[in-house]
mmCIF file of C-alpha atoms and ligand atoms in Angstrom:
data_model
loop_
_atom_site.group_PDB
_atom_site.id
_atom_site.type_symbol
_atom_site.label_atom_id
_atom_site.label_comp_id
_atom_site.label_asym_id
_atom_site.label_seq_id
_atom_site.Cartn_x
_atom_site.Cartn_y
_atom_site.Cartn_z
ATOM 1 C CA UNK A 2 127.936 121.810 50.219
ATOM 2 C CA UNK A 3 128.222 117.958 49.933
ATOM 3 C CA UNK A 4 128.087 117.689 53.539
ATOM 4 C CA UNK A 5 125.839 120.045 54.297
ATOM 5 C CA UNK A 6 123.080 118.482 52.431
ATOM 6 C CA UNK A 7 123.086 115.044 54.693
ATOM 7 C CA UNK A 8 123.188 117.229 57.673
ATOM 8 C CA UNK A 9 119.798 118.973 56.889
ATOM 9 C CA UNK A 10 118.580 115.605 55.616
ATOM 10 C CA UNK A 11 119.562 113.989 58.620
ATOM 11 C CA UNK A 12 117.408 117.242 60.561
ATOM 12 C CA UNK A 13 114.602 116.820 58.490
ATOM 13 C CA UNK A 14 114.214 113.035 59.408
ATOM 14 C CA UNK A 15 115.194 113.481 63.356
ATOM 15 C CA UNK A 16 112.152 116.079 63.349
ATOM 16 C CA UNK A 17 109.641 114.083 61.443
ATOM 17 C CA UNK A 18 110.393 110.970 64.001
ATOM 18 C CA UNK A 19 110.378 113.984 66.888
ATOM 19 C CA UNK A 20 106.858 115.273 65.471
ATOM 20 C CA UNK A 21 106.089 111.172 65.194
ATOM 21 C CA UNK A 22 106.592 110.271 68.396
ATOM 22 C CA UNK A 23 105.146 113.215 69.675
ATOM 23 C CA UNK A 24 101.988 112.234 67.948
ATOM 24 C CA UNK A 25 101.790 108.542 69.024
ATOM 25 C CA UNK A 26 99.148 107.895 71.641
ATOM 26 C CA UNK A 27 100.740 106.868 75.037
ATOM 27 C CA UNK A 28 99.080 103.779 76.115
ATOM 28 C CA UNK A 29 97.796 103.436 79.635
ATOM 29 C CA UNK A 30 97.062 99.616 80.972
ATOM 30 C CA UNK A 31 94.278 99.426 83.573
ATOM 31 C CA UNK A 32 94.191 96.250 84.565
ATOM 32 C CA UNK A 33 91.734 95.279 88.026
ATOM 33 C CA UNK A 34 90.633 91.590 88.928
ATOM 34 C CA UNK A 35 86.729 92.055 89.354
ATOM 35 C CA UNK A 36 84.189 91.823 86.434
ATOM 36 C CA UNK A 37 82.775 94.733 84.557
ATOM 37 C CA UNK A 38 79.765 94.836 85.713
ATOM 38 C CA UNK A 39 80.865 96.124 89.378
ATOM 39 C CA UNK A 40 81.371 99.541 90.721
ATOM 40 C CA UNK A 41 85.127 99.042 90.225
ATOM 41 C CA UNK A 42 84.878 97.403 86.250
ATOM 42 C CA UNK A 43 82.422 100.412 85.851
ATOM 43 C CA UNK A 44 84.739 103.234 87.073
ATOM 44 C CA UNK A 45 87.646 101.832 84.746
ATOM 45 C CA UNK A 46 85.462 101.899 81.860
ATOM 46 C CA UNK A 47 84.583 105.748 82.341
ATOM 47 C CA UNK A 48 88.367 106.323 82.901
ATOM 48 C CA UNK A 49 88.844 104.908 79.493
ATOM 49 C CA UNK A 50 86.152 106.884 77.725
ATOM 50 C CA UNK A 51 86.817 110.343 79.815
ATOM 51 C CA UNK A 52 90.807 109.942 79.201
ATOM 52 C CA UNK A 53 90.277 109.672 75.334
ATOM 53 C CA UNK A 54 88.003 111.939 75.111
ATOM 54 C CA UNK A 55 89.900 114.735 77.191
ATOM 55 C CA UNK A 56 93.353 113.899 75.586
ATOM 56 C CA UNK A 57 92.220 113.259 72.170
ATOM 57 C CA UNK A 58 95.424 111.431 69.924
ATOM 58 C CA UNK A 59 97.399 111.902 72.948
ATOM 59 C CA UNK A 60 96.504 108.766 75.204
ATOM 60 C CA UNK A 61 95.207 105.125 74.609
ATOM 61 C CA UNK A 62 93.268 103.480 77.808
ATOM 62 C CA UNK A 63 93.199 99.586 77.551
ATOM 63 C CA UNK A 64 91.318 98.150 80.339
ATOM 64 C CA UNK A 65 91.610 94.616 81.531
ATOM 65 C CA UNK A 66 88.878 93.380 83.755
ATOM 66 C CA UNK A 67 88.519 89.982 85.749
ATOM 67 C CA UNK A 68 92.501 89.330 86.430
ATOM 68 C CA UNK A 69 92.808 88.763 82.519
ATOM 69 C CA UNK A 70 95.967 90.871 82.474
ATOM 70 C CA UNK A 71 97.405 90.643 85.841
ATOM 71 C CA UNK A 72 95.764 88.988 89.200
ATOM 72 C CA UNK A 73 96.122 89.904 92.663
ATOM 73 C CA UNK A 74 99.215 88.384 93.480
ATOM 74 C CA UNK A 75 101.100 90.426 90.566
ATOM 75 C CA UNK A 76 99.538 93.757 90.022
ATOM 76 C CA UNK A 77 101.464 95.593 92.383
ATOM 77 C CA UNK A 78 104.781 94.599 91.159
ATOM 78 C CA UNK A 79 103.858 94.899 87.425
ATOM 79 C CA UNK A 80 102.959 98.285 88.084
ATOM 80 C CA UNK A 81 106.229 98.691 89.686
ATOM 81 C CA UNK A 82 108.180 97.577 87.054
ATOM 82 C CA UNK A 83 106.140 99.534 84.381
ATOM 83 C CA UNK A 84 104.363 96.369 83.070
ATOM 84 C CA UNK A 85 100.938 98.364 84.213
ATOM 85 C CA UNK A 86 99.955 101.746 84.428
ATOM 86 C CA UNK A 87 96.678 102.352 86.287
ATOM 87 C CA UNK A 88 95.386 99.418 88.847
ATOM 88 C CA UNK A 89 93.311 100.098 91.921
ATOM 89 C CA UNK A 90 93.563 97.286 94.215
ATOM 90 C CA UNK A 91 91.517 97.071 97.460
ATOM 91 C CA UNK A 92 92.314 98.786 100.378
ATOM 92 C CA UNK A 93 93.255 95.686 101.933
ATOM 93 C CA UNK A 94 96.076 94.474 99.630
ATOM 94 C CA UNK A 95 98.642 97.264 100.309
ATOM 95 C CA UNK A 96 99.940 95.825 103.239
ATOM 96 C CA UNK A 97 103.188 95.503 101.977
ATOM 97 C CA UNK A 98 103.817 98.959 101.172
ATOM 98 C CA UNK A 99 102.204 100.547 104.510
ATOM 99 C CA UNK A 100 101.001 99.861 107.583
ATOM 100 C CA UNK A 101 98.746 102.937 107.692
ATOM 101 C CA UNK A 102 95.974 101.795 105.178
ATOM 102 C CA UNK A 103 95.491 98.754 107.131
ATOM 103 C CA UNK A 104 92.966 100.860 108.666
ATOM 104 C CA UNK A 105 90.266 100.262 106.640
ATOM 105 C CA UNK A 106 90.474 96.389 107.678
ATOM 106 C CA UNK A 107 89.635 96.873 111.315
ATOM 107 C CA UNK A 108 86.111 95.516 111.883
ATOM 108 C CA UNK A 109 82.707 97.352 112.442
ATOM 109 C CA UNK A 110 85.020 100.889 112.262
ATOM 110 C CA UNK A 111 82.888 102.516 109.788
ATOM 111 C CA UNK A 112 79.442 102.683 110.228
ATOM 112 C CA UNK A 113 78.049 102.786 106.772
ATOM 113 C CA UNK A 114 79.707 103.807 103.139
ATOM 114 C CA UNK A 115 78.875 107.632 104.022
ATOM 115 C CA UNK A 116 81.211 107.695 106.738
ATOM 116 C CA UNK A 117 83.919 105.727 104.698
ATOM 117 C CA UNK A 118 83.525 108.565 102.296
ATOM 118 C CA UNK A 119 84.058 111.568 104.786
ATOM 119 C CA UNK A 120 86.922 109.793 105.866
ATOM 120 C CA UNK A 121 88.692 109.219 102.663
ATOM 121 C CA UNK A 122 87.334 112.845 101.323
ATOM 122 C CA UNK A 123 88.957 114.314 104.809
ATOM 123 C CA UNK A 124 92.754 115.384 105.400
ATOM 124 C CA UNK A 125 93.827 111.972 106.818
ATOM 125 C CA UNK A 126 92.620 109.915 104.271
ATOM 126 C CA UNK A 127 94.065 112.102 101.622
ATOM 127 C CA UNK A 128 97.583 111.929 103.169
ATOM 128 C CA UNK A 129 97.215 108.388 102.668
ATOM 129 C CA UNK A 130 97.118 108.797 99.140
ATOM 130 C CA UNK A 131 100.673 109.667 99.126
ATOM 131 C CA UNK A 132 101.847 106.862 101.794
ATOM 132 C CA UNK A 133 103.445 105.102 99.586
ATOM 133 C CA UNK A 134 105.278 107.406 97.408
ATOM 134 C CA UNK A 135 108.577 106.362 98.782
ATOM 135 C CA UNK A 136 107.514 103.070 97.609
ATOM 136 C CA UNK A 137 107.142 103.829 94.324
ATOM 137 C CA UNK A 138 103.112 104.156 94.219
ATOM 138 C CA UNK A 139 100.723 107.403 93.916
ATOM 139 C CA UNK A 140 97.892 107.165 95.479
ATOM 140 C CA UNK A 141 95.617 109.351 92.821
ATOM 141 C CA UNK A 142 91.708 108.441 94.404
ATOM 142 C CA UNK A 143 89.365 106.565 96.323
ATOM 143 C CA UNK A 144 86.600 104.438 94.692
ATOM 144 C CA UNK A 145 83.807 102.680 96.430
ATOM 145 C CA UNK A 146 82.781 99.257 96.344
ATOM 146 C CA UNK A 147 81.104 98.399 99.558
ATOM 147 C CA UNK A 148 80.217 97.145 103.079
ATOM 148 C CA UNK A 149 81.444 93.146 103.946
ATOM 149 C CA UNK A 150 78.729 90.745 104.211
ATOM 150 C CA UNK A 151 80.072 86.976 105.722
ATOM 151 C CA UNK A 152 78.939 84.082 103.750
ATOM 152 C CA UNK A 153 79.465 80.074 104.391
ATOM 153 C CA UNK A 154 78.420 76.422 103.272
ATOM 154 C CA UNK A 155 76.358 76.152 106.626
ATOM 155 C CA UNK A 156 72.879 76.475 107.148
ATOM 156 C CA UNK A 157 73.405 78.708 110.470
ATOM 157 C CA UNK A 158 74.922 81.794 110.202
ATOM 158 C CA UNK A 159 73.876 84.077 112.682
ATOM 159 C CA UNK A 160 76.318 84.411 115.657
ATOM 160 C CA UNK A 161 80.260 84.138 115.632
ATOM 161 C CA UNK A 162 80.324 80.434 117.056
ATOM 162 C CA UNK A 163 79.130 79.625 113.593
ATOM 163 C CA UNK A 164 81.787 80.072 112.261
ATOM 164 C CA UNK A 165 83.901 78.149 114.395
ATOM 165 C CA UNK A 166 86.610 75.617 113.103
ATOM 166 C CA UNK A 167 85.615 77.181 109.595
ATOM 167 C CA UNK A 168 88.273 77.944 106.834
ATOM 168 C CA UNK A 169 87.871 81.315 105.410
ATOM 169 C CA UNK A 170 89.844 82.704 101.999
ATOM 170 C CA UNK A 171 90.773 86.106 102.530
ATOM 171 C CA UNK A 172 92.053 88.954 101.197
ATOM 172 C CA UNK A 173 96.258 89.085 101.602
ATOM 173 C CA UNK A 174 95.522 91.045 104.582
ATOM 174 C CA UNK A 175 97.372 90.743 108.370
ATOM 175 C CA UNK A 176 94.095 92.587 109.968
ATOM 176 C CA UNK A 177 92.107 89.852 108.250
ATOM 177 C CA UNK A 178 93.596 87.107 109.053
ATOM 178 C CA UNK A 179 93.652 88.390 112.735
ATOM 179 C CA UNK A 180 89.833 89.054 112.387
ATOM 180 C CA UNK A 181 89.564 85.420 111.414
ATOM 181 C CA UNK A 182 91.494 84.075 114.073
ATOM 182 C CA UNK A 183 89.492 86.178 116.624
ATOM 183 C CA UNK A 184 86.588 84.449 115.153
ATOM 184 C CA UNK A 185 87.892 80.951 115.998
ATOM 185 C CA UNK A 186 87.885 79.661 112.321
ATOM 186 C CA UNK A 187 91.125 79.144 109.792
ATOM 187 C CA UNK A 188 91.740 81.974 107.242
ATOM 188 C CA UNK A 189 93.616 81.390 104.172
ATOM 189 C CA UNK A 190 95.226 84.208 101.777
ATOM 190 C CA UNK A 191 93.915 84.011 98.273
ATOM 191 C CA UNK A 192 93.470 85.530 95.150
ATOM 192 C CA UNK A 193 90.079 86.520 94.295
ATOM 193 C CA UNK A 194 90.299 84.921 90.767
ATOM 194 C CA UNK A 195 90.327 81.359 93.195
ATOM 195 C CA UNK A 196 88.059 81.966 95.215
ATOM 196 C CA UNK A 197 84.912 80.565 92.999
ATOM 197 C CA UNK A 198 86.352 77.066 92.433
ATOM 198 C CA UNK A 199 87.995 77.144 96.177
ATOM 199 C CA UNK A 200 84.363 77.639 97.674
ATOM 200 C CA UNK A 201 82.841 75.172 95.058
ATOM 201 C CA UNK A 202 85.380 72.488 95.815
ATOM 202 C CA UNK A 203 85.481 72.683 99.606
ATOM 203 C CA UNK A 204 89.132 74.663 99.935
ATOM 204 C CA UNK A 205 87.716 77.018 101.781
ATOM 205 C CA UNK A 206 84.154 77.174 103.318
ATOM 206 C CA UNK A 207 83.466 80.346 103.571
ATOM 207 C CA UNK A 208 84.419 83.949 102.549
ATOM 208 C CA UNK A 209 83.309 87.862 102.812
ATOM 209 C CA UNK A 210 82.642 90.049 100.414
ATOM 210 C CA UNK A 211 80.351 92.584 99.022
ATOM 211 C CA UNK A 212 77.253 92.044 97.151
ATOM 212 C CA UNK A 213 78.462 93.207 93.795
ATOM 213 C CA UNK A 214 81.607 90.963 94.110
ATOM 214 C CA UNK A 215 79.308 88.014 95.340
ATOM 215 C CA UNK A 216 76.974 87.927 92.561
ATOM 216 C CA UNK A 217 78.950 88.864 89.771
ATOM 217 C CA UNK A 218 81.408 85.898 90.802
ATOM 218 C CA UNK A 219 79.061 83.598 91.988
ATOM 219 C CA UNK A 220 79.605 83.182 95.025
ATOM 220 C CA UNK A 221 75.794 82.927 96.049
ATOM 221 C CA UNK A 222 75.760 79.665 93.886
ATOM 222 C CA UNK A 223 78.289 77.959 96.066
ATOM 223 C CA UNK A 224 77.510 79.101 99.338
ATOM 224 C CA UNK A 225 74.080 78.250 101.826
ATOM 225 C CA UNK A 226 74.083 81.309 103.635
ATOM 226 C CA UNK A 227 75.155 85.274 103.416
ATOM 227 C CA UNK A 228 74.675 87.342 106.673
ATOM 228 C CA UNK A 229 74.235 90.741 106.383
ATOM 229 C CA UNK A 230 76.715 91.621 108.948
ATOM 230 C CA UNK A 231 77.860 94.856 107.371
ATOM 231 C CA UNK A 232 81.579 94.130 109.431
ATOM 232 C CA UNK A 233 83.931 96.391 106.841
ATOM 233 C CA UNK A 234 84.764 97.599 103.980
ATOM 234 C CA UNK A 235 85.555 97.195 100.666
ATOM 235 C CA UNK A 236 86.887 99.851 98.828
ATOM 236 C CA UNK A 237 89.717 100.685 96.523
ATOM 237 C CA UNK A 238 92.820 102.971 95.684
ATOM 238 C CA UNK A 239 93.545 103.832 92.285
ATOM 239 C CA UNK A 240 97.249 103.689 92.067
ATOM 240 C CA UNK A 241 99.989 104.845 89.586
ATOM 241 C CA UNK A 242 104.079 104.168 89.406
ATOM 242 C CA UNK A 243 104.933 107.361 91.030
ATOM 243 C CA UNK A 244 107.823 107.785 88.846
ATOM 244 C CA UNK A 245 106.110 107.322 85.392
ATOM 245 C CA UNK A 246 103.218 109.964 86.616
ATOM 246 C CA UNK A 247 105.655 112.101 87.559
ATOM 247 C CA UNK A 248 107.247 112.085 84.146
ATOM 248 C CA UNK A 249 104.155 112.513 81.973
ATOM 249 C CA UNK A 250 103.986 115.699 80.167
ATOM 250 C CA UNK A 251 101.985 118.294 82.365
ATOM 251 C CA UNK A 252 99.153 118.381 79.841
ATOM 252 C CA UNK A 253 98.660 114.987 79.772
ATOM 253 C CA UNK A 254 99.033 114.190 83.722
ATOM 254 C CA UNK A 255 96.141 116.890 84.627
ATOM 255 C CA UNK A 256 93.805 115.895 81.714
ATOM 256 C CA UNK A 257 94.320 111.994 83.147
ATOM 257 C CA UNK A 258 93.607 113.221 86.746
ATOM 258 C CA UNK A 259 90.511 114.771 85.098
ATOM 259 C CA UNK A 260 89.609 111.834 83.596
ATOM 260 C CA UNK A 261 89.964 110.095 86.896
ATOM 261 C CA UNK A 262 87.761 112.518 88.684
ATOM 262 C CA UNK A 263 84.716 111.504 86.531
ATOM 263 C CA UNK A 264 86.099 107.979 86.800
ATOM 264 C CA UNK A 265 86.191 108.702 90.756
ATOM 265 C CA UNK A 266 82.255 110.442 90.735
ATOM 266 C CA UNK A 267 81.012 107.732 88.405
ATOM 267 C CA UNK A 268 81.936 104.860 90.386
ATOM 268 C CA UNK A 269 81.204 105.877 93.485
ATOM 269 C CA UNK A 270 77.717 107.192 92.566
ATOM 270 C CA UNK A 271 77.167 103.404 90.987
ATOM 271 C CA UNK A 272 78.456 101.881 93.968
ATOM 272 C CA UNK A 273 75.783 101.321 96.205
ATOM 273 C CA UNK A 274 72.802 101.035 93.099
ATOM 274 C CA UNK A 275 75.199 98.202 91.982
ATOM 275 C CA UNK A 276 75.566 96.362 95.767
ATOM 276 C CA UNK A 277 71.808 96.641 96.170
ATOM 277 C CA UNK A 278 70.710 95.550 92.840
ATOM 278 C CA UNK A 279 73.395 92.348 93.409
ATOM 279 C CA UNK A 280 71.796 91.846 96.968
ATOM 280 C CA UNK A 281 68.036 91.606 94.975
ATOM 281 C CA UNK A 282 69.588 89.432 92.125
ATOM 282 C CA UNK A 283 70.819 87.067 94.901
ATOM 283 C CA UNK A 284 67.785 87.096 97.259
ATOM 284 C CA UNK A 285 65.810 86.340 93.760
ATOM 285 C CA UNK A 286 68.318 83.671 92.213
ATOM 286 C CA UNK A 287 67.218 81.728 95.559
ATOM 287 C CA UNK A 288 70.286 79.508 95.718
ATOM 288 C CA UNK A 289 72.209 80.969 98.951
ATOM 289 C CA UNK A 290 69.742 82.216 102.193
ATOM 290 C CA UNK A 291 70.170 85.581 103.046
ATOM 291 C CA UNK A 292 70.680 85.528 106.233
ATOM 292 C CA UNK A 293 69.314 89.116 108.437
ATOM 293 C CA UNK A 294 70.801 89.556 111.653
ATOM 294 C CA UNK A 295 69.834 91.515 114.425
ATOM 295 C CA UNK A 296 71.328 94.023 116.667
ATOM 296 C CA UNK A 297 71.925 91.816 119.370
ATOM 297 C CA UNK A 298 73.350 89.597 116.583
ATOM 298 C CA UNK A 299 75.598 92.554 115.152
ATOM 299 C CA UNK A 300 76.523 92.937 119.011
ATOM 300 C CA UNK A 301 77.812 89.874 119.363
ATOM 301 C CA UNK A 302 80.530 89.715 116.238
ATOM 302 C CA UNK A 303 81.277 93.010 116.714
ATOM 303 C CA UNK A 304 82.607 92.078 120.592
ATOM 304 C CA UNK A 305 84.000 88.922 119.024
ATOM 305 C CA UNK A 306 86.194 91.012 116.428
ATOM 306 C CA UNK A 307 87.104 93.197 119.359
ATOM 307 C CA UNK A 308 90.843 92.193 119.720
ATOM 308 C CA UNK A 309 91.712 92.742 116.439
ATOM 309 C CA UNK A 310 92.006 96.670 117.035
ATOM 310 C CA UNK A 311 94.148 95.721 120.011
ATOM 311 C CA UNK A 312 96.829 94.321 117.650
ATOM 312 C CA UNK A 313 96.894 97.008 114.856
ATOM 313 C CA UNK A 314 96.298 100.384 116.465
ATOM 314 C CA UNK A 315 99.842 101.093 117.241
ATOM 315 C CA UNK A 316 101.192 100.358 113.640
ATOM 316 C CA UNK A 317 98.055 102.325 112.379
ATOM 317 C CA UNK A 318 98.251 105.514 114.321
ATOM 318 C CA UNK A 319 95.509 106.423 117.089
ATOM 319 C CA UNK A 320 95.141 110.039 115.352
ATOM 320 C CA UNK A 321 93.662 108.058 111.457
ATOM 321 C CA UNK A 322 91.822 105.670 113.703
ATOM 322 C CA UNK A 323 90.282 108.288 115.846
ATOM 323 C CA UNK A 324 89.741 110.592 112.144
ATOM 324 C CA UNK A 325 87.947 107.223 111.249
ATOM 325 C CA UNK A 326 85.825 107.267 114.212
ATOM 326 C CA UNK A 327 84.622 110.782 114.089
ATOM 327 C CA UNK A 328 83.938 110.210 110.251
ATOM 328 C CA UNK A 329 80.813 108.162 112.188
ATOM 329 C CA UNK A 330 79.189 111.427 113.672
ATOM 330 C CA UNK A 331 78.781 113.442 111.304
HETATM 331 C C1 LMR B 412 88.729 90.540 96.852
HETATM 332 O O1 LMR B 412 89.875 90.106 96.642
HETATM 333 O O2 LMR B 412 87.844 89.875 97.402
HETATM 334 C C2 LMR B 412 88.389 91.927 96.392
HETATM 335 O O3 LMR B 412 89.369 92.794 96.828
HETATM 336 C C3 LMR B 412 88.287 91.993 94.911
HETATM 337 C C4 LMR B 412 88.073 93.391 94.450
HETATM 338 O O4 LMR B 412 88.965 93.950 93.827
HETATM 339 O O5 LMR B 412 86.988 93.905 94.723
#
């Protein structure tokens, strides 16, 4: 009898702290580098909500904006090594990991953010989602931030010998630092939390970006010209550790990949309402000229970005490049 009684004591407590830890929250860490008030800081915020509000008790979101938790150059590997759970990095920083998404950096290859959309919504740029599993990283959706508008410290920006001699930060991209080089001018891989104080001190002269990302960093206040060129894209992959979504509970995986899919029509609905609205805010804040070009303008970068495709399409694949192309026609 006198042992017995520990034993069921010892029971009792082991499934109190089973019951316990099946009742703690797990806590999810989104962390992204842009500012909230972007397509991007806007989707992670409806995660948050939609995610406590499907799994109620059962998960915690904590979002971290504007490279407060992790920046660029870490968010990958923290994610990796469990630090982070959620991130959703640009399209062009997962050149590490694959070759394949590198697509989405060749210049003037999408048409507008509609045919970006088809593609990604299509079978080939689903499989991409899952391109870097053997990597470590799900791919779990899409969002949208934008076309790529070129901006500088000169007063001319209209064709690509403008640009000439210039130094350019850029995202830690191969595709755009061969874009650059096409261009003539120097590029330089950066972090987009430096990129303010690099363009205000003379670092770098120039950069591209969307409008969203250039007003709600900026940019326009320490640069004399944006040119609508409309070369690429901007656009993200929400990204998980492959090996801690695997694990979750099935409940809780398919009410976060709910969550996600408002996340995913939320943002992307926002996207181009928030890149217009930014383009107004800047034409009206009057500090950088907006620079319109015209087709024969458009013409010209687009032969002067030529090569680049040269360079990538083997590693790439003609079949997602040609998917890409077709998204155009539609
Ligand atoms: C950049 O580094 O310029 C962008 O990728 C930032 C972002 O996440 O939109």
């Amino acid at each position: 009898m006198k042992r017995v009684i520990p034993m069921i004591a010892g029971a009792i407590a082991l499934s109190f702290s089973v019951a316990a830890q099946a009742q703690a929250p797990i806590t999810i860490k989104f962390s992204h580098v842009v500012a909230e008030a972007t397509p991007k800081g806007q989707g992670a915020l409806k995660f948050k909500e939609a995610a406590e509000r499907l799994l109620p008790g059962k998960v915690q979101v904590q979002v971290f904006p504007s490279s407060s938790l992790f920046g660029d150059a870490k968010e990958l590997e923290a994610l990796l090594l469990g630090d982070v759970q959620l991130i959703a990095p640009s399209l062009s920083k997962f050149d590490r990991y694959t070759k394949k998404v590198q697509l989405f950096d060749l210049p003037f290859l999408f048409d507008d953010l509609d045919a970006v959309d088809r593609f990604q919504q299509g079978p080939e740029g689903k499989s991409l989602l899952d391109s870097m599993q053997k990597r470590g990283l799900q791919g779990l959706a899409y969002w949208h931030n934008g076309m790529k508008q070129l901006s500088t410290n000169r007063d001319k920006l209209e064709r690509p010998e403008d640009v000439k001699g210039l130094k350019f930060r850029i995202q830690a991209s191969d595709v755009l630092e061969a874009q650059f080089r096409a261009l003539g001018a120097n590029p330089q891989k950066m972090a987009f939390a430096e990129v303010y104080q690099a363009l205000q001190t003379g670092v770098v002269d120039g950069q591209e970006n969307t409008w969203s990302n250039i007003y709600s960093q900026k940019f326009h206040e320490v640069q004399k010209t944006i040119a609508n060129t409309n070369h690429g894209v901007i656009d993200y992959m929400v990204v998980t550790n492959a090996k801690w979504w695997n694990g979750l509970p099935e409940d809780i995986r398919s009410g976060l990949q709910k969550a996600l899919d408002e996340a995913t029509a939320h943002a992307n609905k926002l996207a181009e309402e928030l890149n217009e609205r930014d383009r107004k805010l800047i034409a009206e804040a009057g500090r950088a000229k907006i620079q319109t070009l015209t087709k024969e303008d458009i013409a010209e970068w687009r032969k002067a970005m030529e090569p680049v495709w040269k360079k990538f399409e083997r590693d790439i694949g003609q079949d997602l490049i040609q998917a890409a192309l077709e998204s155009n026609n539609k």
